[in-house]
Amino acid sequence: LLSFSAVIFSIGLVGLMIRRNVLVVLMCIELMLNAVNLTFVVFSRQLHDMGGQMAVFFIITVAAAESAVGLGLVISMFRTLRTVDTEQLRMLRE
């Protein structure tokens, strides 16, 4: 299961680096967080310690907040620029 988690995390990392659509970038971040959750659960089960599973609940809470804030930013960006391309975000800095 740890190798599966590493593959999922790698897919999320590659998607984060390559993709230009903000929605896809947010989904890749969620994928990476879920891979970390899976790793925590595997180690928690192997070590017979509930600490890893408790950390998963906090990570899920942070992921939900990140999704809500990220979606709000994407909607605001789309209303302003009529696109969700990350290259257009650089234009907002100028």
PDB file of N, CA and C in Angstrom:
ATOM      1  N   LEU A   1       0.814  -1.205   0.000  1.00  0.00           N
ATOM      2  CA  LEU A   1       0.000   0.000   0.000  1.00  0.00           C
ATOM      3  C   LEU A   1       0.848   1.257   0.000  1.00  0.00           C
ATOM      4  N   LEU A   2       2.053   1.183   0.564  1.00  0.00           N
ATOM      5  CA  LEU A   2       2.910   2.364   0.552  1.00  0.00           C
ATOM      6  C   LEU A   2       3.376   2.708  -0.857  1.00  0.00           C
ATOM      7  N   SER A   3       3.629   1.708  -1.670  1.00  0.00           N
ATOM      8  CA  SER A   3       4.022   1.993  -3.053  1.00  0.00           C
ATOM      9  C   SER A   3       2.851   2.602  -3.831  1.00  0.00           C
ATOM     10  N   PHE A   4       1.645   2.135  -3.552  1.00  0.00           N
ATOM     11  CA  PHE A   4       0.448   2.715  -4.176  1.00  0.00           C
ATOM     12  C   PHE A   4       0.290   4.176  -3.768  1.00  0.00           C
ATOM     13  N   SER A   5       0.543   4.462  -2.498  1.00  0.00           N
ATOM     14  CA  SER A   5       0.477   5.831  -2.014  1.00  0.00           C
ATOM     15  C   SER A   5       1.533   6.699  -2.683  1.00  0.00           C
ATOM     16  N   ALA A   6       2.725   6.160  -2.875  1.00  0.00           N
ATOM     17  CA  ALA A   6       3.786   6.910  -3.544  1.00  0.00           C
ATOM     18  C   ALA A   6       3.438   7.202  -4.996  1.00  0.00           C
ATOM     19  N   VAL A   7       2.799   6.244  -5.661  1.00  0.00           N
ATOM     20  CA  VAL A   7       2.377   6.456  -7.049  1.00  0.00           C
ATOM     21  C   VAL A   7       1.315   7.539  -7.116  1.00  0.00           C
ATOM     22  N   ILE A   8       0.351   7.498  -6.218  1.00  0.00           N
ATOM     23  CA  ILE A   8      -0.701   8.513  -6.197  1.00  0.00           C
ATOM     24  C   ILE A   8      -0.104   9.893  -5.928  1.00  0.00           C
ATOM     25  N   PHE A   9       0.822   9.969  -4.964  1.00  0.00           N
ATOM     26  CA  PHE A   9       1.454  11.247  -4.664  1.00  0.00           C
ATOM     27  C   PHE A   9       2.249  11.754  -5.861  1.00  0.00           C
ATOM     28  N   SER A  10       2.938  10.866  -6.550  1.00  0.00           N
ATOM     29  CA  SER A  10       3.729  11.264  -7.721  1.00  0.00           C
ATOM     30  C   SER A  10       2.840  11.772  -8.847  1.00  0.00           C
ATOM     31  N   ILE A  11       1.709  11.118  -9.059  1.00  0.00           N
ATOM     32  CA  ILE A  11       0.770  11.580 -10.085  1.00  0.00           C
ATOM     33  C   ILE A  11       0.266  12.974  -9.735  1.00  0.00           C
ATOM     34  N   GLY A  12      -0.045  13.198  -8.470  1.00  0.00           N
ATOM     35  CA  GLY A  12      -0.497  14.518  -8.044  1.00  0.00           C
ATOM     36  C   GLY A  12       0.588  15.571  -8.207  1.00  0.00           C
ATOM     37  N   LEU A  13       1.826  15.222  -7.888  1.00  0.00           N
ATOM     38  CA  LEU A  13       2.939  16.165  -8.005  1.00  0.00           C
ATOM     39  C   LEU A  13       3.221  16.520  -9.463  1.00  0.00           C
ATOM     40  N   VAL A  14       3.209  15.519 -10.329  1.00  0.00           N
ATOM     41  CA  VAL A  14       3.424  15.773 -11.752  1.00  0.00           C
ATOM     42  C   VAL A  14       2.288  16.627 -12.311  1.00  0.00           C
ATOM     43  N   GLY A  15       1.066  16.323 -11.921  1.00  0.00           N
ATOM     44  CA  GLY A  15      -0.067  17.132 -12.373  1.00  0.00           C
ATOM     45  C   GLY A  15       0.021  18.561 -11.875  1.00  0.00           C
ATOM     46  N   LEU A  16       0.511  18.738 -10.664  1.00  0.00           N
ATOM     47  CA  LEU A  16       0.663  20.082 -10.105  1.00  0.00           C
ATOM     48  C   LEU A  16       1.699  20.880 -10.880  1.00  0.00           C
ATOM     49  N   MET A  17       2.763  20.219 -11.306  1.00  0.00           N
ATOM     50  CA  MET A  17       3.832  20.913 -12.022  1.00  0.00           C
ATOM     51  C   MET A  17       3.502  21.175 -13.495  1.00  0.00           C
ATOM     52  N   ILE A  18       2.737  20.291 -14.105  1.00  0.00           N
ATOM     53  CA  ILE A  18       2.521  20.376 -15.549  1.00  0.00           C
ATOM     54  C   ILE A  18       1.264  21.158 -15.923  1.00  0.00           C
ATOM     55  N   ARG A  19       0.175  20.919 -15.241  1.00  0.00           N
ATOM     56  CA  ARG A  19      -1.112  21.454 -15.664  1.00  0.00           C
ATOM     57  C   ARG A  19      -1.192  22.956 -15.465  1.00  0.00           C
ATOM     58  N   ARG A  20      -2.019  23.613 -16.276  1.00  0.00           N
ATOM     59  CA  ARG A  20      -2.177  25.052 -16.216  1.00  0.00           C
ATOM     60  C   ARG A  20      -3.578  25.461 -15.777  1.00  0.00           C
ATOM     61  N   ASN A  21      -4.489  24.526 -15.706  1.00  0.00           N
ATOM     62  CA  ASN A  21      -5.847  24.819 -15.284  1.00  0.00           C
ATOM     63  C   ASN A  21      -5.902  24.805 -13.757  1.00  0.00           C
ATOM     64  N   VAL A  22      -6.453  25.851 -13.157  1.00  0.00           N
ATOM     65  CA  VAL A  22      -6.462  25.975 -11.700  1.00  0.00           C
ATOM     66  C   VAL A  22      -7.287  24.857 -11.069  1.00  0.00           C
ATOM     67  N   LEU A  23      -8.382  24.458 -11.687  1.00  0.00           N
ATOM     68  CA  LEU A  23      -9.211  23.382 -11.132  1.00  0.00           C
ATOM     69  C   LEU A  23      -8.446  22.059 -11.095  1.00  0.00           C
ATOM     70  N   VAL A  24      -7.685  21.786 -12.137  1.00  0.00           N
ATOM     71  CA  VAL A  24      -6.892  20.556 -12.173  1.00  0.00           C
ATOM     72  C   VAL A  24      -5.776  20.620 -11.133  1.00  0.00           C
ATOM     73  N   VAL A  25      -5.188  21.794 -10.943  1.00  0.00           N
ATOM     74  CA  VAL A  25      -4.148  21.964  -9.924  1.00  0.00           C
ATOM     75  C   VAL A  25      -4.734  21.693  -8.540  1.00  0.00           C
ATOM     76  N   LEU A  26      -5.930  22.203  -8.259  1.00  0.00           N
ATOM     77  CA  LEU A  26      -6.573  21.943  -6.972  1.00  0.00           C
ATOM     78  C   LEU A  26      -6.869  20.456  -6.786  1.00  0.00           C
ATOM     79  N   MET A  27      -7.285  19.781  -7.854  1.00  0.00           N
ATOM     80  CA  MET A  27      -7.533  18.347  -7.750  1.00  0.00           C
ATOM     81  C   MET A  27      -6.238  17.578  -7.507  1.00  0.00           C
ATOM     82  N   CYS A  28      -5.142  18.038  -8.084  1.00  0.00           N
ATOM     83  CA  CYS A  28      -3.848  17.385  -7.855  1.00  0.00           C
ATOM     84  C   CYS A  28      -3.400  17.567  -6.409  1.00  0.00           C
ATOM     85  N   ILE A  29      -3.655  18.724  -5.832  1.00  0.00           N
ATOM     86  CA  ILE A  29      -3.334  18.940  -4.423  1.00  0.00           C
ATOM     87  C   ILE A  29      -4.162  18.010  -3.546  1.00  0.00           C
ATOM     88  N   GLU A  30      -5.427  17.849  -3.875  1.00  0.00           N
ATOM     89  CA  GLU A  30      -6.281  16.918  -3.132  1.00  0.00           C
ATOM     90  C   GLU A  30      -5.770  15.488  -3.260  1.00  0.00           C
ATOM     91  N   LEU A  31      -5.304  15.132  -4.444  1.00  0.00           N
ATOM     92  CA  LEU A  31      -4.760  13.797  -4.667  1.00  0.00           C
ATOM     93  C   LEU A  31      -3.520  13.565  -3.804  1.00  0.00           C
ATOM     94  N   MET A  32      -2.677  14.582  -3.707  1.00  0.00           N
ATOM     95  CA  MET A  32      -1.488  14.469  -2.880  1.00  0.00           C
ATOM     96  C   MET A  32      -1.857  14.350  -1.401  1.00  0.00           C
ATOM     97  N   LEU A  33      -2.844  15.110  -0.952  1.00  0.00           N
ATOM     98  CA  LEU A  33      -3.273  15.017   0.446  1.00  0.00           C
ATOM     99  C   LEU A  33      -3.858  13.633   0.754  1.00  0.00           C
ATOM    100  N   ASN A  34      -4.595  13.074  -0.191  1.00  0.00           N
ATOM    101  CA  ASN A  34      -5.147  11.736   0.020  1.00  0.00           C
ATOM    102  C   ASN A  34      -4.053  10.672   0.043  1.00  0.00           C
ATOM    103  N   ALA A  35      -2.995  10.867  -0.721  1.00  0.00           N
ATOM    104  CA  ALA A  35      -1.863   9.928  -0.678  1.00  0.00           C
ATOM    105  C   ALA A  35      -1.178   9.983   0.686  1.00  0.00           C
ATOM    106  N   VAL A  36      -1.047  11.175   1.225  1.00  0.00           N
ATOM    107  CA  VAL A  36      -0.466  11.317   2.562  1.00  0.00           C
ATOM    108  C   VAL A  36      -1.375  10.671   3.601  1.00  0.00           C
ATOM    109  N   ASN A  37      -2.685  10.848   3.448  1.00  0.00           N
ATOM    110  CA  ASN A  37      -3.637  10.201   4.365  1.00  0.00           C
ATOM    111  C   ASN A  37      -3.490   8.685   4.328  1.00  0.00           C
ATOM    112  N   LEU A  38      -3.361   8.134   3.143  1.00  0.00           N
ATOM    113  CA  LEU A  38      -3.200   6.692   3.014  1.00  0.00           C
ATOM    114  C   LEU A  38      -1.918   6.222   3.695  1.00  0.00           C
ATOM    115  N   THR A  39      -0.861   7.005   3.552  1.00  0.00           N
ATOM    116  CA  THR A  39       0.405   6.663   4.204  1.00  0.00           C
ATOM    117  C   THR A  39       0.263   6.691   5.725  1.00  0.00           C
ATOM    118  N   PHE A  40      -0.395   7.717   6.239  1.00  0.00           N
ATOM    119  CA  PHE A  40      -0.620   7.794   7.683  1.00  0.00           C
ATOM    120  C   PHE A  40      -1.416   6.597   8.199  1.00  0.00           C
ATOM    121  N   VAL A  41      -2.435   6.200   7.470  1.00  0.00           N
ATOM    122  CA  VAL A  41      -3.261   5.072   7.899  1.00  0.00           C
ATOM    123  C   VAL A  41      -2.460   3.775   7.862  1.00  0.00           C
ATOM    124  N   VAL A  42      -1.640   3.593   6.830  1.00  0.00           N
ATOM    125  CA  VAL A  42      -0.832   2.367   6.736  1.00  0.00           C
ATOM    126  C   VAL A  42       0.155   2.284   7.888  1.00  0.00           C
ATOM    127  N   PHE A  43       0.867   3.386   8.159  1.00  0.00           N
ATOM    128  CA  PHE A  43       1.828   3.361   9.268  1.00  0.00           C
ATOM    129  C   PHE A  43       1.121   3.229  10.614  1.00  0.00           C
ATOM    130  N   SER A  44      -0.035   3.838  10.751  1.00  0.00           N
ATOM    131  CA  SER A  44      -0.793   3.720  11.995  1.00  0.00           C
ATOM    132  C   SER A  44      -1.216   2.276  12.237  1.00  0.00           C
ATOM    133  N   ARG A  45      -1.604   1.617  11.176  1.00  0.00           N
ATOM    134  CA  ARG A  45      -2.019   0.214  11.320  1.00  0.00           C
ATOM    135  C   ARG A  45      -0.823  -0.702  11.612  1.00  0.00           C
ATOM    136  N   GLN A  46       0.301  -0.443  10.955  1.00  0.00           N
ATOM    137  CA  GLN A  46       1.485  -1.277  11.167  1.00  0.00           C
ATOM    138  C   GLN A  46       2.061  -1.101  12.569  1.00  0.00           C
ATOM    139  N   LEU A  47       2.012   0.115  13.083  1.00  0.00           N
ATOM    140  CA  LEU A  47       2.597   0.397  14.392  1.00  0.00           C
ATOM    141  C   LEU A  47       1.600   0.260  15.545  1.00  0.00           C
ATOM    142  N   HIS A  48       0.344  -0.062  15.213  1.00  0.00           N
ATOM    143  CA  HIS A  48      -0.729  -0.192  16.206  1.00  0.00           C
ATOM    144  C   HIS A  48      -0.842   1.064  17.064  1.00  0.00           C
ATOM    145  N   ASP A  49      -0.834   2.205  16.381  1.00  0.00           N
ATOM    146  CA  ASP A  49      -0.935   3.499  17.048  1.00  0.00           C
ATOM    147  C   ASP A  49      -2.037   4.302  16.355  1.00  0.00           C
ATOM    148  N   MET A  50      -2.906   4.922  17.131  1.00  0.00           N
ATOM    149  CA  MET A  50      -4.028   5.667  16.567  1.00  0.00           C
ATOM    150  C   MET A  50      -3.652   7.100  16.187  1.00  0.00           C
ATOM    151  N   GLY A  51      -2.424   7.505  16.447  1.00  0.00           N
ATOM    152  CA  GLY A  51      -2.008   8.870  16.150  1.00  0.00           C
ATOM    153  C   GLY A  51      -2.096   9.213  14.671  1.00  0.00           C
ATOM    154  N   GLY A  52      -1.735   8.277  13.822  1.00  0.00           N
ATOM    155  CA  GLY A  52      -1.809   8.510  12.383  1.00  0.00           C
ATOM    156  C   GLY A  52      -3.225   8.689  11.895  1.00  0.00           C
ATOM    157  N   GLN A  53      -4.139   7.906  12.458  1.00  0.00           N
ATOM    158  CA  GLN A  53      -5.529   8.031  12.050  1.00  0.00           C
ATOM    159  C   GLN A  53      -6.152   9.318  12.569  1.00  0.00           C
ATOM    160  N   MET A  54      -5.679   9.796  13.708  1.00  0.00           N
ATOM    161  CA  MET A  54      -6.143  11.093  14.202  1.00  0.00           C
ATOM    162  C   MET A  54      -5.636  12.217  13.303  1.00  0.00           C
ATOM    163  N   ALA A  55      -4.404  12.097  12.828  1.00  0.00           N
ATOM    164  CA  ALA A  55      -3.855  13.105  11.923  1.00  0.00           C
ATOM    165  C   ALA A  55      -4.642  13.154  10.619  1.00  0.00           C
ATOM    166  N   VAL A  56      -5.146  12.008  10.185  1.00  0.00           N
ATOM    167  CA  VAL A  56      -5.935  11.955   8.953  1.00  0.00           C
ATOM    168  C   VAL A  56      -7.190  12.811   9.078  1.00  0.00           C
ATOM    169  N   PHE A  57      -7.834  12.791  10.226  1.00  0.00           N
ATOM    170  CA  PHE A  57      -9.030  13.613  10.408  1.00  0.00           C
ATOM    171  C   PHE A  57      -8.705  15.094  10.274  1.00  0.00           C
ATOM    172  N   PHE A  58      -7.559  15.517  10.806  1.00  0.00           N
ATOM    173  CA  PHE A  58      -7.165  16.913  10.680  1.00  0.00           C
ATOM    174  C   PHE A  58      -6.815  17.265   9.233  1.00  0.00           C
ATOM    175  N   ILE A  59      -6.170  16.356   8.533  1.00  0.00           N
ATOM    176  CA  ILE A  59      -5.823  16.599   7.139  1.00  0.00           C
ATOM    177  C   ILE A  59      -7.078  16.679   6.280  1.00  0.00           C
ATOM    178  N   ILE A  60      -8.060  15.845   6.561  1.00  0.00           N
ATOM    179  CA  ILE A  60      -9.323  15.911   5.822  1.00  0.00           C
ATOM    180  C   ILE A  60     -10.006  17.251   6.055  1.00  0.00           C
ATOM    181  N   THR A  61      -9.946  17.763   7.284  1.00  0.00           N
ATOM    182  CA  THR A  61     -10.529  19.067   7.587  1.00  0.00           C
ATOM    183  C   THR A  61      -9.814  20.175   6.819  1.00  0.00           C
ATOM    184  N   VAL A  62      -8.489  20.125   6.799  1.00  0.00           N
ATOM    185  CA  VAL A  62      -7.719  21.124   6.056  1.00  0.00           C
ATOM    186  C   VAL A  62      -8.014  21.012   4.563  1.00  0.00           C
ATOM    187  N   ALA A  63      -8.154  19.811   4.047  1.00  0.00           N
ATOM    188  CA  ALA A  63      -8.454  19.614   2.628  1.00  0.00           C
ATOM    189  C   ALA A  63      -9.825  20.172   2.274  1.00  0.00           C
ATOM    190  N   ALA A  64     -10.792  20.009   3.162  1.00  0.00           N
ATOM    191  CA  ALA A  64     -12.123  20.559   2.906  1.00  0.00           C
ATOM    192  C   ALA A  64     -12.085  22.082   2.892  1.00  0.00           C
ATOM    193  N   ALA A  65     -11.348  22.674   3.827  1.00  0.00           N
ATOM    194  CA  ALA A  65     -11.220  24.127   3.847  1.00  0.00           C
ATOM    195  C   ALA A  65     -10.473  24.624   2.610  1.00  0.00           C
ATOM    196  N   GLU A  66      -9.441  23.894   2.207  1.00  0.00           N
ATOM    197  CA  GLU A  66      -8.689  24.273   1.009  1.00  0.00           C
ATOM    198  C   GLU A  66      -9.570  24.204  -0.229  1.00  0.00           C
ATOM    199  N   SER A  67     -10.427  23.209  -0.295  1.00  0.00           N
ATOM    200  CA  SER A  67     -11.330  23.092  -1.436  1.00  0.00           C
ATOM    201  C   SER A  67     -12.323  24.246  -1.485  1.00  0.00           C
ATOM    202  N   ALA A  68     -12.861  24.607  -0.346  1.00  0.00           N
ATOM    203  CA  ALA A  68     -13.836  25.698  -0.301  1.00  0.00           C
ATOM    204  C   ALA A  68     -13.191  27.030  -0.677  1.00  0.00           C
ATOM    205  N   VAL A  69     -12.042  27.326  -0.101  1.00  0.00           N
ATOM    206  CA  VAL A  69     -11.354  28.585  -0.403  1.00  0.00           C
ATOM    207  C   VAL A  69     -10.864  28.589  -1.838  1.00  0.00           C
ATOM    208  N   GLY A  70     -10.307  27.474  -2.290  1.00  0.00           N
ATOM    209  CA  GLY A  70      -9.822  27.382  -3.660  1.00  0.00           C
ATOM    210  C   GLY A  70     -10.927  27.550  -4.682  1.00  0.00           C
ATOM    211  N   LEU A  71     -12.071  26.937  -4.436  1.00  0.00           N
ATOM    212  CA  LEU A  71     -13.193  27.082  -5.365  1.00  0.00           C
ATOM    213  C   LEU A  71     -13.691  28.520  -5.398  1.00  0.00           C
ATOM    214  N   GLY A  72     -13.704  29.176  -4.243  1.00  0.00           N
ATOM    215  CA  GLY A  72     -14.087  30.589  -4.204  1.00  0.00           C
ATOM    216  C   GLY A  72     -13.128  31.454  -5.004  1.00  0.00           C
ATOM    217  N   LEU A  73     -11.832  31.169  -4.891  1.00  0.00           N
ATOM    218  CA  LEU A  73     -10.848  31.916  -5.669  1.00  0.00           C
ATOM    219  C   LEU A  73     -10.984  31.650  -7.163  1.00  0.00           C
ATOM    220  N   VAL A  74     -11.269  30.414  -7.524  1.00  0.00           N
ATOM    221  CA  VAL A  74     -11.444  30.074  -8.939  1.00  0.00           C
ATOM    222  C   VAL A  74     -12.667  30.785  -9.507  1.00  0.00           C
ATOM    223  N   ILE A  75     -13.755  30.832  -8.764  1.00  0.00           N
ATOM    224  CA  ILE A  75     -14.958  31.523  -9.234  1.00  0.00           C
ATOM    225  C   ILE A  75     -14.681  33.015  -9.393  1.00  0.00           C
ATOM    226  N   SER A  76     -13.982  33.606  -8.424  1.00  0.00           N
ATOM    227  CA  SER A  76     -13.628  35.027  -8.515  1.00  0.00           C
ATOM    228  C   SER A  76     -12.713  35.294  -9.702  1.00  0.00           C
ATOM    229  N   MET A  77     -11.759  34.403  -9.917  1.00  0.00           N
ATOM    230  CA  MET A  77     -10.852  34.560 -11.048  1.00  0.00           C
ATOM    231  C   MET A  77     -11.597  34.445 -12.375  1.00  0.00           C
ATOM    232  N   PHE A  78     -12.523  33.498 -12.446  1.00  0.00           N
ATOM    233  CA  PHE A  78     -13.263  33.323 -13.697  1.00  0.00           C
ATOM    234  C   PHE A  78     -14.153  34.526 -13.979  1.00  0.00           C
ATOM    235  N   ARG A  79     -14.751  35.091 -12.931  1.00  0.00           N
ATOM    236  CA  ARG A  79     -15.595  36.275 -13.140  1.00  0.00           C
ATOM    237  C   ARG A  79     -14.788  37.470 -13.610  1.00  0.00           C
ATOM    238  N   THR A  80     -13.541  37.562 -13.151  1.00  0.00           N
ATOM    239  CA  THR A  80     -12.700  38.697 -13.516  1.00  0.00           C
ATOM    240  C   THR A  80     -12.056  38.511 -14.883  1.00  0.00           C
ATOM    241  N   LEU A  81     -11.449  37.352 -15.120  1.00  0.00           N
ATOM    242  CA  LEU A  81     -10.648  37.136 -16.319  1.00  0.00           C
ATOM    243  C   LEU A  81     -11.325  36.303 -17.398  1.00  0.00           C
ATOM    244  N   ARG A  82     -12.404  35.646 -17.068  1.00  0.00           N
ATOM    245  CA  ARG A  82     -13.103  34.723 -17.981  1.00  0.00           C
ATOM    246  C   ARG A  82     -12.245  33.539 -18.395  1.00  0.00           C
ATOM    247  N   THR A  83     -11.307  33.155 -17.533  1.00  0.00           N
ATOM    248  CA  THR A  83     -10.475  31.974 -17.770  1.00  0.00           C
ATOM    249  C   THR A  83      -9.995  31.444 -16.427  1.00  0.00           C
ATOM    250  N   VAL A  84      -9.576  30.190 -16.414  1.00  0.00           N
ATOM    251  CA  VAL A  84      -9.008  29.595 -15.202  1.00  0.00           C
ATOM    252  C   VAL A  84      -7.592  29.089 -15.479  1.00  0.00           C
ATOM    253  N   ASP A  85      -6.899  29.771 -16.363  1.00  0.00           N
ATOM    254  CA  ASP A  85      -5.522  29.423 -16.720  1.00  0.00           C
ATOM    255  C   ASP A  85      -4.565  30.064 -15.718  1.00  0.00           C
ATOM    256  N   THR A  86      -3.575  29.296 -15.247  1.00  0.00           N
ATOM    257  CA  THR A  86      -2.660  29.824 -14.249  1.00  0.00           C
ATOM    258  C   THR A  86      -1.754  30.910 -14.811  1.00  0.00           C
ATOM    259  N   GLU A  87      -1.539  30.942 -16.099  1.00  0.00           N
ATOM    260  CA  GLU A  87      -0.723  31.997 -16.699  1.00  0.00           C
ATOM    261  C   GLU A  87      -1.395  33.356 -16.547  1.00  0.00           C
ATOM    262  N   GLN A  88      -2.705  33.377 -16.513  1.00  0.00           N
ATOM    263  CA  GLN A  88      -3.428  34.638 -16.351  1.00  0.00           C
ATOM    264  C   GLN A  88      -3.312  35.189 -14.936  1.00  0.00           C
ATOM    265  N   LEU A  89      -2.986  34.331 -13.970  1.00  0.00           N
ATOM    266  CA  LEU A  89      -2.791  34.803 -12.599  1.00  0.00           C
ATOM    267  C   LEU A  89      -1.580  35.721 -12.504  1.00  0.00           C
ATOM    268  N   ARG A  90      -0.581  35.480 -13.311  1.00  0.00           N
ATOM    269  CA  ARG A  90       0.608  36.342 -13.312  1.00  0.00           C
ATOM    270  C   ARG A  90       0.253  37.744 -13.773  1.00  0.00           C
ATOM    271  N   MET A  91      -0.736  37.862 -14.642  1.00  0.00           N
ATOM    272  CA  MET A  91      -1.159  39.154 -15.121  1.00  0.00           C
ATOM    273  C   MET A  91      -1.738  40.001 -13.985  1.00  0.00           C
ATOM    274  N   LEU A  92      -2.342  39.360 -13.000  1.00  0.00           N
ATOM    275  CA  LEU A  92      -2.962  40.083 -11.895  1.00  0.00           C
ATOM    276  C   LEU A  92      -1.921  40.742 -11.000  1.00  0.00           C
ATOM    277  N   ARG A  93      -0.689  40.260 -10.999  1.00  0.00           N
ATOM    278  CA  ARG A  93       0.367  40.838 -10.175  1.00  0.00           C
ATOM    279  C   ARG A  93       0.815  42.192 -10.678  1.00  0.00           C
ATOM    280  N   GLU A  94       0.703  42.417 -11.958  1.00  0.00           N
ATOM    281  CA  GLU A  94       1.218  43.661 -12.553  1.00  0.00           C
ATOM    282  C   GLU A  94       0.307  44.832 -12.346  1.00  0.00           C
TER     283      GLU A  94
END
